[in-house]
């Protein structure tokens, strides 16, 4: 576009602006509707109101743009402090603070979040290691626990044949007869069970605390020992060989995906071959995140005293206490 055309257009625009200032304000304007079917481009003019409130019968009504000078009042923000969503989040936070279970971990699409999935894999690997691992022998030596075996020959047999873990081998029975005190009031035995890590992490504190508790009660304690790859019912064979009043059996629990280092203590009054499960009682969940090991050892001493007083354990003890 040349300079003369630019000046001409500028002049026309300026004149138009001056005309708008001098002309009175009109609330109406015309809209031209062209007839595209006609050869001479005929059109029809329709009056339109600037305000949408003006009624023009049979005519199109065009609303004017809102006046920008009129400031709209900002809408008040909703109070989210007591909405159902916030209440739900508070409830979930409270639940998560009371359990180590995997709740409220969220998802990424249809899959768990990366952090959640990695933690799950880590806990699963820890559980497998606990089952297939071995107890630290230096720990057993420091506590003066000699080792005997069940009829289990390898870990796969132990997992697939629980009955083999319930029976001591003949060689182990001979060792027990030679090394152990007969007819004690309390006999303590230990086994890795399904978690070697539970013994490594908790045995020393539980065992020493239990020994101290039994000593303060003036109870006669037999010769403690360790059963490798033992099940709970292995205490029945020990009862047949040593004839104790009470057996306290410290054993590694089946690991879960929350803790792979939890230990249990099974107690039974005069366990013998043929003892049924209802005659045993258990104090479980002994680990740092459950019952503290030292506290568990002291508590077990009190349970032993109660069993000796009532001459019963398990369901029979509950009945006699009533």
mmCIF file of C-alpha atoms in Angstrom:
data_model
loop_
_atom_site.group_PDB
_atom_site.id
_atom_site.type_symbol
_atom_site.label_atom_id
_atom_site.label_comp_id
_atom_site.label_asym_id
_atom_site.label_seq_id
_atom_site.Cartn_x
_atom_site.Cartn_y
_atom_site.Cartn_z
ATOM 1 C CA UNK A 1 0.000 0.000 0.000
ATOM 2 C CA UNK A 2 1.442 3.390 -1.042
ATOM 3 C CA UNK A 3 1.716 6.458 1.158
ATOM 4 C CA UNK A 4 -1.220 8.325 -0.415
ATOM 5 C CA UNK A 5 -3.592 5.410 0.210
ATOM 6 C CA UNK A 6 -2.433 5.184 3.833
ATOM 7 C CA UNK A 7 -3.055 8.907 4.354
ATOM 8 C CA UNK A 8 -6.479 8.633 2.736
ATOM 9 C CA UNK A 9 -7.559 5.718 4.901
ATOM 10 C CA UNK A 10 -6.246 7.452 8.011
ATOM 11 C CA UNK A 11 -8.176 10.628 7.167
ATOM 12 C CA UNK A 12 -11.422 8.683 6.629
ATOM 13 C CA UNK A 13 -11.018 6.894 9.954
ATOM 14 C CA UNK A 14 -10.370 10.157 11.776
ATOM 15 C CA UNK A 15 -13.425 11.764 10.186
ATOM 16 C CA UNK A 16 -15.544 8.760 11.107
ATOM 17 C CA UNK A 17 -14.422 9.030 14.710
ATOM 18 C CA UNK A 18 -15.300 12.737 14.766
ATOM 19 C CA UNK A 19 -18.755 11.997 13.334
ATOM 20 C CA UNK A 20 -19.398 9.445 16.103
ATOM 21 C CA UNK A 21 -18.568 12.045 18.715
ATOM 22 C CA UNK A 22 -20.919 14.667 17.239
ATOM 23 C CA UNK A 23 -23.814 12.348 16.328
ATOM 24 C CA UNK A 24 -26.352 11.651 19.053
ATOM 25 C CA UNK A 25 -26.225 8.199 20.592
ATOM 26 C CA UNK A 26 -28.731 5.866 19.029
ATOM 27 C CA UNK A 27 -29.960 2.757 20.720
ATOM 28 C CA UNK A 28 -30.885 1.166 17.427
ATOM 29 C CA UNK A 29 -28.923 0.107 14.385
ATOM 30 C CA UNK A 30 -29.652 -1.645 11.140
ATOM 31 C CA UNK A 31 -28.542 -5.064 10.045
ATOM 32 C CA UNK A 32 -28.385 -5.732 6.314
ATOM 33 C CA UNK A 33 -29.437 -9.171 5.144
ATOM 34 C CA UNK A 34 -28.278 -9.816 1.584
ATOM 35 C CA UNK A 35 -30.303 -11.870 -0.824
ATOM 36 C CA UNK A 36 -27.701 -14.200 -2.320
ATOM 37 C CA UNK A 37 -30.192 -15.547 -4.873
ATOM 38 C CA UNK A 38 -30.687 -12.235 -6.603
ATOM 39 C CA UNK A 39 -28.504 -11.117 -9.467
ATOM 40 C CA UNK A 40 -28.353 -7.450 -8.417
ATOM 41 C CA UNK A 41 -27.424 -8.171 -4.769
ATOM 42 C CA UNK A 42 -30.582 -6.884 -3.145
ATOM 43 C CA UNK A 43 -30.659 -6.642 0.636
ATOM 44 C CA UNK A 44 -33.156 -6.022 3.389
ATOM 45 C CA UNK A 45 -32.459 -3.858 6.424
ATOM 46 C CA UNK A 46 -33.598 -5.024 9.878
ATOM 47 C CA UNK A 47 -33.511 -2.764 12.897
ATOM 48 C CA UNK A 48 -31.680 -4.194 15.890
ATOM 49 C CA UNK A 49 -31.657 -3.029 19.484
ATOM 50 C CA UNK A 50 -28.377 -2.556 21.293
ATOM 51 C CA UNK A 51 -29.909 -3.885 24.499
ATOM 52 C CA UNK A 52 -31.192 -7.440 24.674
ATOM 53 C CA UNK A 53 -34.088 -6.263 26.795
ATOM 54 C CA UNK A 54 -35.590 -4.264 23.870
ATOM 55 C CA UNK A 55 -38.323 -6.276 22.219
ATOM 56 C CA UNK A 56 -38.599 -6.128 18.450
ATOM 57 C CA UNK A 57 -41.391 -8.345 17.266
ATOM 58 C CA UNK A 58 -40.433 -10.544 14.342
ATOM 59 C CA UNK A 59 -36.881 -9.176 14.270
ATOM 60 C CA UNK A 60 -33.584 -10.547 15.401
ATOM 61 C CA UNK A 61 -32.351 -9.135 18.672
ATOM 62 C CA UNK A 62 -28.627 -8.658 19.131
ATOM 63 C CA UNK A 63 -27.390 -8.147 22.653
ATOM 64 C CA UNK A 64 -24.853 -5.451 23.285
ATOM 65 C CA UNK A 65 -21.487 -6.279 24.736
ATOM 66 C CA UNK A 66 -21.279 -5.834 28.481
ATOM 67 C CA UNK A 67 -19.939 -2.570 29.706
ATOM 68 C CA UNK A 68 -16.296 -3.209 30.539
ATOM 69 C CA UNK A 69 -16.270 -0.329 32.995
ATOM 70 C CA UNK A 70 -18.693 -2.200 35.237
ATOM 71 C CA UNK A 71 -16.568 -4.444 37.382
ATOM 72 C CA UNK A 72 -18.082 -7.720 38.379
ATOM 73 C CA UNK A 73 -17.862 -8.698 41.992
ATOM 74 C CA UNK A 74 -15.566 -11.691 42.458
ATOM 75 C CA UNK A 75 -17.336 -14.869 43.438
ATOM 76 C CA UNK A 76 -16.491 -15.990 46.942
ATOM 77 C CA UNK A 77 -14.275 -19.079 47.032
ATOM 78 C CA UNK A 78 -15.996 -22.159 48.439
ATOM 79 C CA UNK A 79 -14.991 -23.190 51.931
ATOM 80 C CA UNK A 80 -13.210 -26.513 51.525
ATOM 81 C CA UNK A 81 -12.391 -26.960 55.191
ATOM 82 C CA UNK A 82 -15.451 -29.098 55.833
ATOM 83 C CA UNK A 83 -16.262 -30.581 52.448
ATOM 84 C CA UNK A 84 -16.879 -34.340 52.138
ATOM 85 C CA UNK A 85 -13.646 -34.656 50.137
ATOM 86 C CA UNK A 86 -11.525 -33.111 52.879
ATOM 87 C CA UNK A 87 -13.275 -35.187 55.546
ATOM 88 C CA UNK A 88 -12.547 -38.310 53.517
ATOM 89 C CA UNK A 89 -8.855 -37.394 53.252
ATOM 90 C CA UNK A 90 -8.665 -36.806 57.014
ATOM 91 C CA UNK A 91 -10.274 -40.185 57.712
ATOM 92 C CA UNK A 92 -7.868 -41.928 55.350
ATOM 93 C CA UNK A 93 -4.889 -40.200 56.931
ATOM 94 C CA UNK A 94 -6.046 -41.346 60.370
ATOM 95 C CA UNK A 95 -6.449 -44.938 59.183
ATOM 96 C CA UNK A 96 -3.001 -44.942 57.568
ATOM 97 C CA UNK A 97 -1.462 -43.728 60.824
ATOM 98 C CA UNK A 98 -2.905 -46.739 62.687
ATOM 99 C CA UNK A 99 -1.807 -49.577 60.408
ATOM 100 C CA UNK A 100 1.232 -50.541 58.349
ATOM 101 C CA UNK A 101 -1.074 -52.123 55.759
ATOM 102 C CA UNK A 102 -1.010 -50.803 52.206
ATOM 103 C CA UNK A 103 -4.090 -48.595 52.156
ATOM 104 C CA UNK A 104 -4.542 -45.316 50.314
ATOM 105 C CA UNK A 105 -1.381 -45.849 48.241
ATOM 106 C CA UNK A 106 -3.064 -44.623 45.039
ATOM 107 C CA UNK A 107 -2.708 -45.824 41.477
ATOM 108 C CA UNK A 108 -1.294 -44.589 38.199
ATOM 109 C CA UNK A 109 -4.005 -45.566 35.735
ATOM 110 C CA UNK A 110 -4.697 -49.268 36.269
ATOM 111 C CA UNK A 111 -1.291 -49.933 37.825
ATOM 112 C CA UNK A 112 0.219 -49.251 41.248
ATOM 113 C CA UNK A 113 2.471 -46.238 41.542
ATOM 114 C CA UNK A 114 6.159 -46.877 40.951
ATOM 115 C CA UNK A 115 7.149 -46.243 44.568
ATOM 116 C CA UNK A 116 4.391 -48.542 45.859
ATOM 117 C CA UNK A 117 5.365 -51.302 43.437
ATOM 118 C CA UNK A 118 9.062 -51.111 44.323
ATOM 119 C CA UNK A 119 8.291 -51.270 48.050
ATOM 120 C CA UNK A 120 6.069 -54.301 47.436
ATOM 121 C CA UNK A 121 8.856 -56.061 45.519
ATOM 122 C CA UNK A 122 11.337 -55.224 48.270
ATOM 123 C CA UNK A 123 9.072 -56.614 51.022
ATOM 124 C CA UNK A 124 8.390 -59.745 48.974
ATOM 125 C CA UNK A 125 12.117 -60.316 48.482
ATOM 126 C CA UNK A 126 12.702 -59.834 52.227
ATOM 127 C CA UNK A 127 10.041 -62.461 52.988
ATOM 128 C CA UNK A 128 11.673 -64.970 50.630
ATOM 129 C CA UNK A 129 15.093 -64.330 52.171
ATOM 130 C CA UNK A 130 13.649 -64.870 55.648
ATOM 131 C CA UNK A 131 12.252 -68.284 54.686
ATOM 132 C CA UNK A 132 15.345 -69.526 52.846
ATOM 133 C CA UNK A 133 17.970 -67.857 55.043
ATOM 134 C CA UNK A 134 19.989 -69.353 57.896
ATOM 135 C CA UNK A 135 20.300 -68.183 61.486
ATOM 136 C CA UNK A 136 23.604 -66.586 62.444
ATOM 137 C CA UNK A 137 25.542 -69.341 64.228
ATOM 138 C CA UNK A 138 27.609 -66.844 66.186
ATOM 139 C CA UNK A 139 24.370 -65.665 67.849
ATOM 140 C CA UNK A 140 23.546 -69.229 68.936
ATOM 141 C CA UNK A 141 27.071 -69.704 70.282
ATOM 142 C CA UNK A 142 26.897 -66.467 72.282
ATOM 143 C CA UNK A 143 23.707 -67.713 73.963
ATOM 144 C CA UNK A 144 25.138 -71.226 74.540
ATOM 145 C CA UNK A 145 22.507 -72.925 72.384
ATOM 146 C CA UNK A 146 23.552 -76.204 70.808
ATOM 147 C CA UNK A 147 21.872 -77.276 67.544
ATOM 148 C CA UNK A 148 19.724 -80.320 66.777
ATOM 149 C CA UNK A 149 17.737 -81.230 63.670
ATOM 150 C CA UNK A 150 14.348 -82.516 62.663
ATOM 151 C CA UNK A 151 13.719 -85.091 59.958
ATOM 152 C CA UNK A 152 13.949 -82.316 57.356
ATOM 153 C CA UNK A 153 16.935 -82.667 55.019
ATOM 154 C CA UNK A 154 16.586 -79.455 52.967
ATOM 155 C CA UNK A 155 14.498 -76.291 52.784
ATOM 156 C CA UNK A 156 12.217 -77.529 50.011
ATOM 157 C CA UNK A 157 11.308 -80.580 52.062
ATOM 158 C CA UNK A 158 10.672 -78.357 55.064
ATOM 159 C CA UNK A 159 8.187 -76.249 53.082
ATOM 160 C CA UNK A 160 6.436 -79.124 51.309
ATOM 161 C CA UNK A 161 6.390 -81.642 54.186
ATOM 162 C CA UNK A 162 5.383 -79.886 57.442
ATOM 163 C CA UNK A 163 5.106 -83.273 59.158
ATOM 164 C CA UNK A 164 8.881 -83.787 58.823
ATOM 165 C CA UNK A 165 9.479 -80.549 60.740
ATOM 166 C CA UNK A 166 7.344 -81.789 63.638
ATOM 167 C CA UNK A 167 9.592 -84.772 64.433
ATOM 168 C CA UNK A 168 13.136 -84.774 65.776
ATOM 169 C CA UNK A 169 15.683 -87.023 64.125
ATOM 170 C CA UNK A 170 16.936 -90.002 66.133
ATOM 171 C CA UNK A 171 20.404 -88.477 66.335
ATOM 172 C CA UNK A 172 18.931 -85.281 67.794
ATOM 173 C CA UNK A 173 17.048 -87.230 70.444
ATOM 174 C CA UNK A 174 20.300 -88.875 71.550
ATOM 175 C CA UNK A 175 22.022 -85.470 71.801
ATOM 176 C CA UNK A 176 19.161 -84.060 73.885
ATOM 177 C CA UNK A 177 19.290 -87.002 76.310
ATOM 178 C CA UNK A 178 23.007 -86.496 76.794
ATOM 179 C CA UNK A 179 23.170 -82.707 77.150
ATOM 180 C CA UNK A 180 19.873 -81.610 78.718
ATOM 181 C CA UNK A 181 18.640 -81.514 82.296
ATOM 182 C CA UNK A 182 15.712 -83.886 82.848
ATOM 183 C CA UNK A 183 12.373 -82.946 84.433
ATOM 184 C CA UNK A 184 12.852 -79.144 84.644
ATOM 185 C CA UNK A 185 10.018 -76.814 85.505
ATOM 186 C CA UNK A 186 10.615 -74.755 82.351
ATOM 187 C CA UNK A 187 12.316 -75.822 79.147
ATOM 188 C CA UNK A 188 13.250 -73.180 76.569
ATOM 189 C CA UNK A 189 13.740 -74.198 72.935
ATOM 190 C CA UNK A 190 14.332 -72.063 69.854
ATOM 191 C CA UNK A 191 13.780 -72.650 66.140
ATOM 192 C CA UNK A 192 14.141 -70.638 62.952
ATOM 193 C CA UNK A 193 10.746 -71.864 61.748
ATOM 194 C CA UNK A 194 9.703 -69.870 58.705
ATOM 195 C CA UNK A 195 11.838 -66.811 59.417
ATOM 196 C CA UNK A 196 15.537 -66.979 60.182
ATOM 197 C CA UNK A 197 15.594 -63.191 60.261
ATOM 198 C CA UNK A 198 13.134 -63.174 63.175
ATOM 199 C CA UNK A 199 15.659 -65.112 65.264
ATOM 200 C CA UNK A 200 18.579 -62.932 64.217
ATOM 201 C CA UNK A 201 16.729 -59.727 65.080
ATOM 202 C CA UNK A 202 14.808 -60.651 68.256
ATOM 203 C CA UNK A 203 16.172 -63.744 69.957
ATOM 204 C CA UNK A 204 18.881 -62.168 72.106
ATOM 205 C CA UNK A 205 16.587 -59.594 73.730
ATOM 206 C CA UNK A 206 13.681 -62.006 74.227
ATOM 207 C CA UNK A 207 15.856 -64.847 75.524
ATOM 208 C CA UNK A 208 17.855 -62.802 78.030
ATOM 209 C CA UNK A 209 14.741 -61.023 79.284
ATOM 210 C CA UNK A 210 12.899 -64.335 79.651
ATOM 211 C CA UNK A 211 15.814 -65.889 81.549
ATOM 212 C CA UNK A 212 15.900 -62.938 83.923
ATOM 213 C CA UNK A 213 12.127 -63.118 84.442
ATOM 214 C CA UNK A 214 12.199 -66.855 85.230
ATOM 215 C CA UNK A 215 15.150 -66.398 87.558
ATOM 216 C CA UNK A 216 13.348 -63.666 89.514
ATOM 217 C CA UNK A 217 10.366 -66.038 89.873
ATOM 218 C CA UNK A 218 12.637 -68.735 91.293
ATOM 219 C CA UNK A 219 11.787 -71.269 88.578
ATOM 220 C CA UNK A 220 14.022 -74.170 87.598
ATOM 221 C CA UNK A 221 15.070 -73.770 83.944
ATOM 222 C CA UNK A 222 16.368 -76.658 81.826
ATOM 223 C CA UNK A 223 19.119 -76.664 79.204
ATOM 224 C CA UNK A 224 18.038 -74.531 76.223
ATOM 225 C CA UNK A 225 18.869 -75.526 72.642
ATOM 226 C CA UNK A 226 18.120 -74.698 69.006
ATOM 227 C CA UNK A 227 16.071 -76.845 66.595
ATOM 228 C CA UNK A 228 16.958 -76.260 62.971
ATOM 229 C CA UNK A 229 13.974 -76.217 60.583
ATOM 230 C CA UNK A 230 11.467 -77.054 63.277
ATOM 231 C CA UNK A 231 7.676 -76.739 63.416
ATOM 232 C CA UNK A 232 5.594 -75.906 66.496
ATOM 233 C CA UNK A 233 4.674 -79.517 67.239
ATOM 234 C CA UNK A 234 8.363 -80.414 67.598
ATOM 235 C CA UNK A 235 7.907 -79.432 71.252
ATOM 236 C CA UNK A 236 5.958 -82.669 71.725
ATOM 237 C CA UNK A 237 9.041 -84.807 71.031
ATOM 238 C CA UNK A 238 11.061 -82.611 73.381
ATOM 239 C CA UNK A 239 8.383 -83.094 76.045
ATOM 240 C CA UNK A 240 8.612 -86.866 75.668
ATOM 241 C CA UNK A 241 12.395 -86.838 76.067
ATOM 242 C CA UNK A 242 12.819 -84.304 78.904
ATOM 243 C CA UNK A 243 9.428 -84.391 80.696
ATOM 244 C CA UNK A 244 9.300 -80.652 81.605
ATOM 245 C CA UNK A 245 6.345 -78.956 83.270
ATOM 246 C CA UNK A 246 6.214 -76.130 80.721
ATOM 247 C CA UNK A 247 7.910 -75.604 77.363
ATOM 248 C CA UNK A 248 8.497 -72.139 75.952
ATOM 249 C CA UNK A 249 9.153 -72.421 72.218
ATOM 250 C CA UNK A 250 10.560 -69.322 70.472
ATOM 251 C CA UNK A 251 10.086 -69.648 66.698
ATOM 252 C CA UNK A 252 10.141 -67.461 63.594
ATOM 253 C CA UNK A 253 6.696 -66.634 62.196
ATOM 254 C CA UNK A 254 5.628 -67.005 58.605
ATOM 255 C CA UNK A 255 6.813 -63.718 57.025
ATOM 256 C CA UNK A 256 4.317 -61.317 55.526
ATOM 257 C CA UNK A 257 4.617 -58.294 53.287
ATOM 258 C CA UNK A 258 4.650 -55.954 56.298
ATOM 259 C CA UNK A 259 7.255 -57.645 58.467
ATOM 260 C CA UNK A 260 9.596 -60.532 57.714
ATOM 261 C CA UNK A 261 11.179 -60.527 61.194
ATOM 262 C CA UNK A 262 8.281 -61.373 63.493
ATOM 263 C CA UNK A 263 8.728 -64.045 66.141
ATOM 264 C CA UNK A 264 6.216 -66.041 68.198
ATOM 265 C CA UNK A 265 6.419 -67.773 71.554
ATOM 266 C CA UNK A 266 4.379 -70.984 71.982
ATOM 267 C CA UNK A 267 3.768 -72.227 75.508
ATOM 268 C CA UNK A 268 2.327 -75.580 76.585
ATOM 269 C CA UNK A 269 1.814 -77.391 79.880
ATOM 270 C CA UNK A 270 3.362 -80.881 79.793
ATOM 271 C CA UNK A 271 3.440 -81.267 75.999
ATOM 272 C CA UNK A 272 3.597 -84.873 74.873
ATOM 273 C CA UNK A 273 3.067 -86.761 71.643
ATOM 274 C CA UNK A 274 -0.633 -86.438 70.841
ATOM 275 C CA UNK A 275 -1.057 -82.946 72.336
ATOM 276 C CA UNK A 276 -3.752 -81.040 70.437
ATOM 277 C CA UNK A 277 -3.398 -77.445 69.248
ATOM 278 C CA UNK A 278 -6.026 -76.073 71.631
ATOM 279 C CA UNK A 279 -3.718 -76.984 74.541
ATOM 280 C CA UNK A 280 -1.051 -74.563 73.296
ATOM 281 C CA UNK A 281 -1.086 -70.822 73.574
ATOM 282 C CA UNK A 282 0.896 -68.251 71.682
ATOM 283 C CA UNK A 283 2.280 -64.754 72.106
ATOM 284 C CA UNK A 284 2.855 -63.557 68.555
ATOM 285 C CA UNK A 285 4.012 -60.474 66.674
ATOM 286 C CA UNK A 286 7.232 -60.050 68.646
ATOM 287 C CA UNK A 287 9.427 -57.553 66.801
ATOM 288 C CA UNK A 288 10.330 -53.872 66.783
ATOM 289 C CA UNK A 289 7.047 -52.853 65.135
ATOM 290 C CA UNK A 290 4.908 -55.116 67.365
ATOM 291 C CA UNK A 291 5.565 -56.317 70.917
ATOM 292 C CA UNK A 292 9.053 -55.073 71.880
ATOM 293 C CA UNK A 293 11.359 -58.104 72.365
ATOM 294 C CA UNK A 294 12.508 -57.168 75.880
ATOM 295 C CA UNK A 295 8.938 -56.547 76.998
ATOM 296 C CA UNK A 296 7.838 -59.844 75.433
ATOM 297 C CA UNK A 297 10.476 -61.798 77.392
ATOM 298 C CA UNK A 298 9.346 -60.317 80.711
ATOM 299 C CA UNK A 299 5.695 -60.962 79.864
ATOM 300 C CA UNK A 300 6.377 -64.612 78.983
ATOM 301 C CA UNK A 301 7.741 -65.163 82.495
ATOM 302 C CA UNK A 302 4.383 -64.093 83.930
ATOM 303 C CA UNK A 303 2.519 -66.406 81.542
ATOM 304 C CA UNK A 304 4.724 -69.342 82.594
ATOM 305 C CA UNK A 305 3.964 -68.631 86.259
ATOM 306 C CA UNK A 306 0.231 -68.618 85.518
ATOM 307 C CA UNK A 307 0.452 -71.917 83.620
ATOM 308 C CA UNK A 308 2.271 -73.555 86.531
ATOM 309 C CA UNK A 309 -0.261 -72.219 89.045
ATOM 310 C CA UNK A 310 -3.283 -73.498 87.103
ATOM 311 C CA UNK A 311 -1.487 -76.581 85.678
ATOM 312 C CA UNK A 312 -3.036 -75.894 82.296
ATOM 313 C CA UNK A 313 -2.457 -73.992 79.083
ATOM 314 C CA UNK A 314 -4.442 -72.930 76.039
ATOM 315 C CA UNK A 315 -8.210 -73.340 76.216
ATOM 316 C CA UNK A 316 -7.974 -75.274 79.500
ATOM 317 C CA UNK A 317 -6.188 -72.333 81.137
ATOM 318 C CA UNK A 318 -8.899 -69.927 79.968
ATOM 319 C CA UNK A 319 -11.584 -72.182 81.470
ATOM 320 C CA UNK A 320 -9.816 -72.410 84.833
ATOM 321 C CA UNK A 321 -9.262 -68.648 85.023
ATOM 322 C CA UNK A 322 -13.007 -67.938 84.788
#
